[in-house]
Coordinates of C-alpha atoms and ligand atoms in Angstrom, one line a residue:
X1 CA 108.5 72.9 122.5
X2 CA 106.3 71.3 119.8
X3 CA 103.6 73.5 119.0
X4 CA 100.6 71.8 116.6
X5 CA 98.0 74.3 115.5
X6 CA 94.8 72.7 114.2
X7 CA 92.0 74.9 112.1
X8 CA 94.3 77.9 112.3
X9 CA 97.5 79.3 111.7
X10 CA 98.0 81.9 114.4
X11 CA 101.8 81.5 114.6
X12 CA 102.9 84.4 115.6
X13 CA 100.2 84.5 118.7
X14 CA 100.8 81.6 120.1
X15 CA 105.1 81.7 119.8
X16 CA 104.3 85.4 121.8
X17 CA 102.4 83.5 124.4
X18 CA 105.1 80.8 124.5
X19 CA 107.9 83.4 124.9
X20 CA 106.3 85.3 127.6
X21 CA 105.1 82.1 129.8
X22 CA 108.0 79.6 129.0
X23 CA 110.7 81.7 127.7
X24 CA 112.8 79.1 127.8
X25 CA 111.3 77.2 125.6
X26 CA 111.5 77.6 121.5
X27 CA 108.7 77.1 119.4
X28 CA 108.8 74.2 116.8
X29 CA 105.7 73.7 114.6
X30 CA 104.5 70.3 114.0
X31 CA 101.9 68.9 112.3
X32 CA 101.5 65.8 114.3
X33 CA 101.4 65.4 118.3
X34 CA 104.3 63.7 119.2
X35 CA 104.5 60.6 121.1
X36 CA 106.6 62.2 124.2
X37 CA 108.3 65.5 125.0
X38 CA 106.2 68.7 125.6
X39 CA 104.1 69.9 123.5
X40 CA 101.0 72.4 123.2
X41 CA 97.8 71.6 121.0
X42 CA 95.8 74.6 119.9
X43 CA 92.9 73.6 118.2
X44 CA 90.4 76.6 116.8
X45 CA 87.3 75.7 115.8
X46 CA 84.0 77.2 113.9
X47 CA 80.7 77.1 116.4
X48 CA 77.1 78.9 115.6
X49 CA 75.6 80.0 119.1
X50 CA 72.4 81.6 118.6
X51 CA 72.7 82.3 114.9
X52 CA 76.3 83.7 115.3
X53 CA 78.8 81.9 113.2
X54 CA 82.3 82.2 116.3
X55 CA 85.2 80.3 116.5
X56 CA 86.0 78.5 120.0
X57 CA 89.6 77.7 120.8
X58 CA 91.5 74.6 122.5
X59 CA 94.6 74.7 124.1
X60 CA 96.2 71.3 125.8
X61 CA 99.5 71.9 127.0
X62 CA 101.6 69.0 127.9
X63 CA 105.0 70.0 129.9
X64 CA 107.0 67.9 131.8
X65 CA 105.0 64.6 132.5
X66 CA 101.8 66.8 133.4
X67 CA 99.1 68.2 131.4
X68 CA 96.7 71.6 131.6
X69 CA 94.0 72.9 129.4
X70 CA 92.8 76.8 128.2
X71 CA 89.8 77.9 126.1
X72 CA 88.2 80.9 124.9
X73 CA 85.8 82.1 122.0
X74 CA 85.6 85.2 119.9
X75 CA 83.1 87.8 120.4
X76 CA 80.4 88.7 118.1
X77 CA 81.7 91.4 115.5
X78 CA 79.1 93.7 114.1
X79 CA 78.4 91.6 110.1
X80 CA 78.1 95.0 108.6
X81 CA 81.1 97.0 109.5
X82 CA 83.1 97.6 106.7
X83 CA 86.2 96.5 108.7
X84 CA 85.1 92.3 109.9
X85 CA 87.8 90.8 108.2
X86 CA 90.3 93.2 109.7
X87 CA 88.3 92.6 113.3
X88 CA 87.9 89.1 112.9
X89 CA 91.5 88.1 112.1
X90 CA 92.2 90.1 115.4
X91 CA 89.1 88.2 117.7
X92 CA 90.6 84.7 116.3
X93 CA 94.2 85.9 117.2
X94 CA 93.2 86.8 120.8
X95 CA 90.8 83.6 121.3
X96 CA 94.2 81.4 120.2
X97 CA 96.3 83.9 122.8
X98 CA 93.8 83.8 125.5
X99 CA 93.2 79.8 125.7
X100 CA 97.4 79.1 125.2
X101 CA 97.8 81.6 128.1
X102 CA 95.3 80.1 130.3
X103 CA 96.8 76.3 130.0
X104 CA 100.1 78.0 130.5
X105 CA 99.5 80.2 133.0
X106 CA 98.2 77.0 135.0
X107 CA 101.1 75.3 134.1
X108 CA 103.9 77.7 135.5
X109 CA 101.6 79.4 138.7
X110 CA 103.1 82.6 137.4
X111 CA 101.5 85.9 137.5
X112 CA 102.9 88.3 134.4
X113 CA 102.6 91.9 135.0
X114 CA 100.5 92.2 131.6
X115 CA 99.5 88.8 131.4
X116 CA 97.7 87.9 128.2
X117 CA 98.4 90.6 126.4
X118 CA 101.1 90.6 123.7
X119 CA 101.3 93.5 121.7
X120 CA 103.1 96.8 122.4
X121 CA 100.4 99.1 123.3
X122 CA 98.4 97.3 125.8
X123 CA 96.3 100.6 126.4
X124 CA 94.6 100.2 123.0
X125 CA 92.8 97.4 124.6
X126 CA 90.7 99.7 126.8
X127 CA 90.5 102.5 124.0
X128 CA 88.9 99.8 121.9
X129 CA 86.7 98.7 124.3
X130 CA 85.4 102.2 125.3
X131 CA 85.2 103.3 121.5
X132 CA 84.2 100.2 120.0
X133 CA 81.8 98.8 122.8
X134 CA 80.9 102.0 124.2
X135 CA 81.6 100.3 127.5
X136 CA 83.1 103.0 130.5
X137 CA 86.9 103.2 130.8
X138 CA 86.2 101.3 134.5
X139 CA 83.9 98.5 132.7
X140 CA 87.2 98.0 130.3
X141 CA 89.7 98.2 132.9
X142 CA 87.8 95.6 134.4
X143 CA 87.8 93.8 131.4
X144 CA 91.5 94.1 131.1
X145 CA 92.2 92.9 134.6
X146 CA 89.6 89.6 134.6
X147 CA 89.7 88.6 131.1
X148 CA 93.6 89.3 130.3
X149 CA 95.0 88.9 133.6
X150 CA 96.9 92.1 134.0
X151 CA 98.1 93.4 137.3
X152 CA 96.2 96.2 139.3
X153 CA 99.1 98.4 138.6
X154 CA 99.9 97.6 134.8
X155 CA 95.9 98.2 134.4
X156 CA 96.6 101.0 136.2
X157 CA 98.8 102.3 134.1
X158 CA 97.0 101.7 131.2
X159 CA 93.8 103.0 132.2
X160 CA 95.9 106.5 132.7
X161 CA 97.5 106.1 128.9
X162 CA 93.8 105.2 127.3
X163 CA 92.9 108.5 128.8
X164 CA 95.4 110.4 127.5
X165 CA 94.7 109.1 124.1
X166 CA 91.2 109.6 124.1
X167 CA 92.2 113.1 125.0
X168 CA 94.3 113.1 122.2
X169 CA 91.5 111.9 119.7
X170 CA 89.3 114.5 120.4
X171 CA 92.2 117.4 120.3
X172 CA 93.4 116.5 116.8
X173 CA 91.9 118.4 114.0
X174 CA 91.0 116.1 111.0
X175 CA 93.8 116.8 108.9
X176 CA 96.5 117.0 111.5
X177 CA 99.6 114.6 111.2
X178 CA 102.7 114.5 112.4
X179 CA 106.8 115.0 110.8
X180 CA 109.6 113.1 112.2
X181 CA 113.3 114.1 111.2
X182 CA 115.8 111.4 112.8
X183 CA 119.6 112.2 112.8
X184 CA 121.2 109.0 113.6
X185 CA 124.5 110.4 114.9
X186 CA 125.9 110.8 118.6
X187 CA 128.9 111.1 120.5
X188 CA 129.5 107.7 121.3
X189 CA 127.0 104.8 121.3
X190 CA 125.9 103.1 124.3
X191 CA 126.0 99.7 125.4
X192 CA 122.3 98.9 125.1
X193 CA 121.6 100.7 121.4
X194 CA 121.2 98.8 118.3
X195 CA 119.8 101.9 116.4
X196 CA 123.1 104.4 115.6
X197 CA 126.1 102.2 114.0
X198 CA 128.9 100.4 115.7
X199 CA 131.0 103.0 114.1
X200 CA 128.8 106.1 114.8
X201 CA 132.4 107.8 116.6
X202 CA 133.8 107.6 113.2
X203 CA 131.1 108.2 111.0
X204 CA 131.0 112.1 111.4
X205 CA 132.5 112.6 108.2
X206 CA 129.3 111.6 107.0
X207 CA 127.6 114.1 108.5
X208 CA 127.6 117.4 106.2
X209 CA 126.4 114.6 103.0
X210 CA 123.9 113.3 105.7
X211 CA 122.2 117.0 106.2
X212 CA 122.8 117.9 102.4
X213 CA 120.6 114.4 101.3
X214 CA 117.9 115.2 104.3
X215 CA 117.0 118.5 103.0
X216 CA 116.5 117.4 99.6
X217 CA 114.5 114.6 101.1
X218 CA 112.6 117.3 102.7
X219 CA 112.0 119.3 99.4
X220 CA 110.6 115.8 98.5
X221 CA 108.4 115.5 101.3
X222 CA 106.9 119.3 101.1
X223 CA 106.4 118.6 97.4
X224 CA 104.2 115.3 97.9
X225 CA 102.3 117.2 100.8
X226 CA 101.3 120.5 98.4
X227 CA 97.8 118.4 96.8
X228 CA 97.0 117.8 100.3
X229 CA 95.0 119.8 102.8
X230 CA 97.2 118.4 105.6
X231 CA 98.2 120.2 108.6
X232 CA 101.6 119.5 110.7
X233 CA 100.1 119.6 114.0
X234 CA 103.5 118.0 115.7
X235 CA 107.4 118.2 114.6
X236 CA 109.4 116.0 116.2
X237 CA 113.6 115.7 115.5
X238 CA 115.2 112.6 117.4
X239 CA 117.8 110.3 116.8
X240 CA 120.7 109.6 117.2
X241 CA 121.1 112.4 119.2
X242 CA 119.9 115.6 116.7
X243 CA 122.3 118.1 118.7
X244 CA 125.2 116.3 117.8
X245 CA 125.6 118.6 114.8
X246 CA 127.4 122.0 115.7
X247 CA 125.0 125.3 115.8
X248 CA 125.4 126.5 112.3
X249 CA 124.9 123.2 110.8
X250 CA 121.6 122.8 113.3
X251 CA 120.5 126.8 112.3
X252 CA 121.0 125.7 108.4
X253 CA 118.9 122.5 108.5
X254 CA 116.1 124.6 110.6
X255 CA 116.3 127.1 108.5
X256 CA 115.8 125.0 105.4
X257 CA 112.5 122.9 107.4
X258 CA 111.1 126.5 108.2
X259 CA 111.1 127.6 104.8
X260 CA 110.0 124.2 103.2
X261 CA 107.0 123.3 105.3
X262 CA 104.5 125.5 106.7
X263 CA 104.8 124.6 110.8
X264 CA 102.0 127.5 112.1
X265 CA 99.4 124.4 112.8
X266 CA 101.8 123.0 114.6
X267 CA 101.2 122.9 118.4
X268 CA 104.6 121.5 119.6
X269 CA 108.0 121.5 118.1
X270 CA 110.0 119.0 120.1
X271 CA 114.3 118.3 119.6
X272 CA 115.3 115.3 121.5
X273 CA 118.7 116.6 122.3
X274 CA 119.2 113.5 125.1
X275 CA 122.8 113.7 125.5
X276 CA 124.2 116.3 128.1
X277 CA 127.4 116.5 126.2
X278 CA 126.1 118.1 123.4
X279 CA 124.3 120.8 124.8
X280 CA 125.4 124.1 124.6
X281 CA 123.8 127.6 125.2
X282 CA 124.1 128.2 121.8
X283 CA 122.7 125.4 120.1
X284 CA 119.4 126.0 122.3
X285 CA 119.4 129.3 121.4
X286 CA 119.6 128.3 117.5
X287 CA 116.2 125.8 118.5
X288 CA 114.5 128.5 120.4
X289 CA 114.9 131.1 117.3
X290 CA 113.4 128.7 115.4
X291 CA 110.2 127.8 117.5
X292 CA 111.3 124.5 119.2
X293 CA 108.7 124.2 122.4
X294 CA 110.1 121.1 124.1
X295 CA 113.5 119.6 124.3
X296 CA 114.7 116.3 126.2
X297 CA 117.7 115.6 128.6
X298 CA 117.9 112.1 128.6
X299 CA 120.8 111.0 131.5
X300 CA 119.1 107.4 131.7
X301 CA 121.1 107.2 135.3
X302 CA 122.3 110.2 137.2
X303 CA 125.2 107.2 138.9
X304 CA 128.5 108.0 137.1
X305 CA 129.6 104.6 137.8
X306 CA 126.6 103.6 135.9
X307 CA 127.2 106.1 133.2
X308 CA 130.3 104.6 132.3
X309 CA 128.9 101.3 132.2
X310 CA 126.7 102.4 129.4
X311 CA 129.4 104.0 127.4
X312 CA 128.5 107.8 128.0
X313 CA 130.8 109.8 128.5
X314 CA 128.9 112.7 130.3
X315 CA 128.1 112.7 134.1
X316 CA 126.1 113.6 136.0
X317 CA 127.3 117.5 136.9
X318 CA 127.3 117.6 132.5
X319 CA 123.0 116.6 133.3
X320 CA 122.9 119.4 135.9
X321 CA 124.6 121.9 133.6
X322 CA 122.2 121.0 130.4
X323 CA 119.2 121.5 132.6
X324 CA 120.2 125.1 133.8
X325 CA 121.0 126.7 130.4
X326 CA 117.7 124.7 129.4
X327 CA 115.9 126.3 131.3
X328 CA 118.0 129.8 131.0
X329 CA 117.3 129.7 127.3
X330 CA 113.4 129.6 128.3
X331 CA 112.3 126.0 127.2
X332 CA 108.9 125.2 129.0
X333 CA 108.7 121.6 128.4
X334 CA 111.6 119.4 129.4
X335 CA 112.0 115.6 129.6
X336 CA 114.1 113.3 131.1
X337 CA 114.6 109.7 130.0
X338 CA 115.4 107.0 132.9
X339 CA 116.6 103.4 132.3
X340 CA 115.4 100.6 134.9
X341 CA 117.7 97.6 134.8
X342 CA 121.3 99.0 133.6
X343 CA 123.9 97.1 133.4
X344 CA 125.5 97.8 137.3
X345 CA 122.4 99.4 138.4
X346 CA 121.3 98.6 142.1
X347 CA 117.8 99.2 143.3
X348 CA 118.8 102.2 145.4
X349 CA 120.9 103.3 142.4
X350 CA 117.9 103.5 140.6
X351 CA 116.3 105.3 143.2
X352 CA 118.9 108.2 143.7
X353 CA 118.8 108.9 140.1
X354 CA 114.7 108.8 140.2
X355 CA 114.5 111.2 142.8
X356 CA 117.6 113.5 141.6
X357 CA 115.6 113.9 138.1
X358 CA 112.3 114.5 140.0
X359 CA 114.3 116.9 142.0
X360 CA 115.3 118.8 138.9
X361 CA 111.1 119.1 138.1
X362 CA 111.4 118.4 134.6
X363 CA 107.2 118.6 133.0
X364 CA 107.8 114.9 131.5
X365 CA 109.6 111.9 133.1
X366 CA 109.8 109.1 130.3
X367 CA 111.2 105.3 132.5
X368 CA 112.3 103.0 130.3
X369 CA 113.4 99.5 131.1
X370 CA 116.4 98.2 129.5
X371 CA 116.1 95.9 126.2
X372 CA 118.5 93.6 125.0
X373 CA 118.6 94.1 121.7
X374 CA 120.0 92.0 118.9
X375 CA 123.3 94.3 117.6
X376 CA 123.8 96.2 120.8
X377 CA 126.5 95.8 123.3
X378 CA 125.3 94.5 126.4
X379 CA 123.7 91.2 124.0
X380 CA 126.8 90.7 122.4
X381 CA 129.1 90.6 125.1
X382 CA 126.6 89.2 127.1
X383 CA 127.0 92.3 130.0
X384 CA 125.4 91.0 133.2
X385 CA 122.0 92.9 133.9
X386 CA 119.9 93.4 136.8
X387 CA 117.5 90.2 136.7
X388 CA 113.6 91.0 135.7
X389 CA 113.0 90.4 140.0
X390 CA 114.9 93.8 140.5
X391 CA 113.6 95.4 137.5
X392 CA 110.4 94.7 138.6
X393 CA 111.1 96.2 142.2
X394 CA 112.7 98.9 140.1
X395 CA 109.6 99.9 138.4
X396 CA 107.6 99.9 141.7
X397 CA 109.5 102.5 143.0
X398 CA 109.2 104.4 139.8
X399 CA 105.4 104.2 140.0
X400 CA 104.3 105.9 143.6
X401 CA 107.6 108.5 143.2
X402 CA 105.7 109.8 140.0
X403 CA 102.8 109.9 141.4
X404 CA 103.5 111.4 144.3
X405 CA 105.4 114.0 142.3
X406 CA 102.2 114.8 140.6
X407 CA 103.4 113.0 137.7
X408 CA 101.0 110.8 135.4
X409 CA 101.6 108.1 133.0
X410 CA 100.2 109.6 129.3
X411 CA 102.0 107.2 126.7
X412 CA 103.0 103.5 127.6
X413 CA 104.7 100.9 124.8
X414 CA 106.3 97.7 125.4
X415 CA 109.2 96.0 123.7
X416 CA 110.8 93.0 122.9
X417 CA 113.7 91.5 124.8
X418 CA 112.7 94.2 128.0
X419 CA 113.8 92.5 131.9
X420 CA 110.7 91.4 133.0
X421 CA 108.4 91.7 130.1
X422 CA 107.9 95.2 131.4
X423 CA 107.2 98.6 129.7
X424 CA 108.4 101.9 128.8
X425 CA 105.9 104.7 130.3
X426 CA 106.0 108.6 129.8
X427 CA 104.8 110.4 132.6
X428 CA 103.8 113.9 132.4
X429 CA 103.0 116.5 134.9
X430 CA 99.5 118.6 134.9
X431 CA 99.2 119.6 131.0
X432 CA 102.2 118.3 129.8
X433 CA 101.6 115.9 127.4
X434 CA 103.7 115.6 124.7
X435 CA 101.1 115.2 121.4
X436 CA 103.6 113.8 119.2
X437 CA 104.5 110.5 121.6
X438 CA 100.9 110.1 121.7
X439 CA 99.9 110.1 118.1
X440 CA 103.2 107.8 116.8
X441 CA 102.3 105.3 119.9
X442 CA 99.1 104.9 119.4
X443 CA 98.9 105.1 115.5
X444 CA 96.1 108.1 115.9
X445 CA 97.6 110.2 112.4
X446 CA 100.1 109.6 109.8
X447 CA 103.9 110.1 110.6
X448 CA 105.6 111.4 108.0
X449 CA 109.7 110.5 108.5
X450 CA 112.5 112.3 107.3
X451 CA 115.9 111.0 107.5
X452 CA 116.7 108.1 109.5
X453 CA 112.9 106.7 110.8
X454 CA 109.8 105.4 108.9
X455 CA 106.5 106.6 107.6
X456 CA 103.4 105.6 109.1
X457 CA 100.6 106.1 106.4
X458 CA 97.8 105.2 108.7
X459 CA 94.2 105.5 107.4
X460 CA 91.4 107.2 109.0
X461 CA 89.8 105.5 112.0
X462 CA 86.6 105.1 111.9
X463 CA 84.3 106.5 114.8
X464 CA 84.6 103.0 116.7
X465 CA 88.6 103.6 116.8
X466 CA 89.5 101.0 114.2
X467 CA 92.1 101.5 111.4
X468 CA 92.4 100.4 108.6
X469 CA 95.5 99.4 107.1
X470 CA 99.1 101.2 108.2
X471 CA 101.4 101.3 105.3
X472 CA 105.0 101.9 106.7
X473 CA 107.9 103.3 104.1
X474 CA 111.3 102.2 105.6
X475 CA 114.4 105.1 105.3
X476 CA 117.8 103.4 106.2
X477 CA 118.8 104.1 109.6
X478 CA 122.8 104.1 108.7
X479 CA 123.9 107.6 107.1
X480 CA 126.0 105.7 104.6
X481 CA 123.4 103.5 103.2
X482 CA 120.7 106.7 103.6
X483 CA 122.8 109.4 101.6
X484 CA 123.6 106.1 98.4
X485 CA 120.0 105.6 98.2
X486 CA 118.8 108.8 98.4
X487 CA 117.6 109.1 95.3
X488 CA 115.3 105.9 95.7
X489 CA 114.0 107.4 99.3
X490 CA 113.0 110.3 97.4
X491 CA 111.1 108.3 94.3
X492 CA 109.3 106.6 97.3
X493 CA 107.6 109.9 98.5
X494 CA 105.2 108.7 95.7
X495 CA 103.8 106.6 97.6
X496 CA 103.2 109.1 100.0
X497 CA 101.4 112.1 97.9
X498 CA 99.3 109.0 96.4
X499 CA 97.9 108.0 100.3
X500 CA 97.8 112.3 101.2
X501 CA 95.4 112.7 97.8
X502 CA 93.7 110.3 98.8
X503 CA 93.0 110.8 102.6
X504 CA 93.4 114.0 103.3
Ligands
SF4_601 S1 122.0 108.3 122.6 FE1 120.4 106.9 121.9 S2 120.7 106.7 119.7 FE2 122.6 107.6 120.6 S3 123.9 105.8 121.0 FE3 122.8 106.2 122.9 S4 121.0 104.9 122.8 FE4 121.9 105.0 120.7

């Protein structure tokens, strides 16, 4: 579709409108209307009302042979904060979002789960709101629901998330941040990852180089942090899958973290071991020695049939196994990862494997749905995939089980290429809020990476929740291309010592 912006150039909002409303349509920008064909018109344009200099927004959408029309305005931004460019980029994005969505929205008759809203974290809407505008978390969820058109249960949802990180923002001590170590290696990759190489089966040679490059990365890191007064309130190893290693190459990289860095302002010290098959009773006991509070499961289906599908090669007997000497080796915090929308997943597939993880009472519950990303397996062979109608049913189920389970949702993020346009939502039981999740979601401190992930230099917010700008420092995510530029990753820590000096 032609797309013809006028007094603006909010690409980016108005393709992510486009995608979610017509997603079959691709976005071709034009400077001219075109004499037939469909096209949209969004025309932005500078108004004073009662003194206030705001922009209004017109959108014409023209699709086949029939024609429907959106506005919206910005809202008044406070002239004096020190952040109104930052602000009023973001009003002028969301007035071009809002009036595209409303002419398309009356073009298609559709209802989208999260309507409007484009970006990952939906729930910053209503933290905004309740920081910014000091209106109630009901007056925002209102907002949420009227303004952006979001379902009673996605508003729902992230009503429960806002909370959570508003909990969050008062918990965190002023110099707290967080430490990531990512180990990009597992067993075997799955159909739907585009994160660990193709060749991740064959790359374990690269494994002791890996570990030998991360550790000086991590003398590095430790080095850049001494100026600072920062505190590591949250550890967090992930992947890959970081118990792919075997126990003494685990206990030697722990070993060298607990003598580098100083973890005793650290609340939580979670390992992401996900994959069943490489748990053992002695690896946990190597994490528990060294302080680890929380550790994941992650079977993503409990159907072997689906299992296979997805190129594991555990079942789910290996996912009853891994939680008994979890729990046997005295881990209080457990999580489980679900996928809705598998490839050769089945509503009441879905649901078995729900209710079998609820059975097993782990204190988080994280429910994915599936993304097709570019790279991985199911995209490129083009795997059929439960359509975004079952998904959706999929996720319904998900929502009352949890619930009724005593579960709540604490973190929520959306992604691109998901069934549906749906979300990825970690529900936690009473208390069991994983603070890490919570501060790299929803950008609350910095996140410092080690290995395969990336640094999040975030600035301070200020009291009304706004930040200013994130700086993120990219490792590679292969091991090859990690342990050759190792040198470079470590002349980049630079840049981090530079941002602790002068934040913290
Ligand atoms: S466990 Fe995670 S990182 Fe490893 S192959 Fe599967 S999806 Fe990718």
């Amino acid at each position: 579709m032609k797309i013809i912006l006028e007094g603006h150039s909010y690409k980016y909002a108005a393709e992510q409108i486009l995608l979610q409303t017509l997603p079959d349509e691709k976005p071709e920008f034009t400077d001219a209307i075109p004499e037939s064909g469909s096209y949209a018109h969004i025309a932005l344009r500078e108004i004073t009302i009662k003194g206030e200099a705001l922009a209004s927004v017109f959108a014409k959408l023209s699709h086949n042979g029939r024609v429907y029309f959106g506005r919206s305005q910005t809202r008044r931004i406070d002239p004096d904060s020190p952040l109104f460019d930052v602000i009023n980029d973001r009003e002028r994005s969301r007035a071009v979002k809002l009036a595209f969505f409303r002419a398309a929205r009356r073009c298609t008759g559709v209802e989208l789960p999260w309507g409007a809203t484009t970006g990952i974290r939906p729930s910053t809407l209503i933290t905004r709101m309740v920081l910014r505008s000091g209106m109630t978390e009901k007056a925002a969820t209102a907002t949420l629901r009227r303004e952006y058109y979001v379902s009673a249960a996605r508003a729902e949802l992230a009503l429960d998330a806002a909370r959570a990180e508003l909990k969050a923002r008062r918990a965190l001590a002023p110099n707290d941040l967080a430490l990531y170590i990512g180990i990009p290696f597992c067993p075997t990759r799955c159909a739907y990852c585009s994160f660990v190489s193709q060749s991740v089966e064959r790359s374990m040679e690269l494994l002791p180089p890996f570990l030998d490059a991360l550790k000086r990365e991590a003398d590095a890191l430790a080095e850049a942090m001494a100026p600072a007064s920062a505190h590591i309130g949250a550890v967090y190893i992930g992947g890959g899958t970081p118990t792919t290693p075997d126990a003494a190459s685990i206990d030697a990289l722990l070993t060298h973290l607990d003598k580098t860095f100083n973890f005793a302002a650290s609340t939580e010290y979670t390992v992401e071991a996900g994959r069943a098959d490489t748990i053992t009773a002695e690896k946990l006991a190597v994490l528990k020695a060294h302080g680890v509070t929380r550790i994941s499961v992650n079977p993503q289906t409990m159907s072997p049939e689906v299992l296979r599908a997805i190129g594991r090669r555990h079942t789910p007997e290996d996912v009853y196994a891994a939680f008994e000497l979890v729990r046997a080796a005295g881990f209080d915090y457990v999580n489980a990862d679900l996928i809705a929308g598998l490839p050769g997943d089945t509503q009441d597939g879905f649901r078995a494997s729900l209710e079998a993880l609820i059975a097993l009472a782990p204190e988080n519950i994280t429910v994915h749905t599936l993304s097709r990303k570019r790279g991985a397996r199911v995209t490129v062979e083009n795997t059929p995939v439960p359509p975004g109608t079952e998904v959706s049913e999929m996720l319904s189920l998900a929502s009352p089980a949890l619930r009724a389970a005593n579960y709540s949702p604490y973190y929520l993020y959306r992604q691109k290429f998901t069934s549906g346009g749906f979300e990825n939502t970690g529900w936690t039981t009473p208390g069991g809020d994983c603070l890490y999740n919570i501060i790299m979601m929803d950008e609350l401190r910095p996140v410092l990476a080690l290995g395969a992930g990336v640094t999040k230099l975030v600035a301070r917010p200020t009291e009304s929740g706004d930040y200013g700008r994130i700086e993120r420092l990219f490792n590679p995510k292969y091991p090859y291309e990690y342990i050759e530029r190792i040198d470079g990753i470590i002349e980049k820590k630079r840049r981090v010592k530079e941002f602790l000096s002068r934040e913290f």
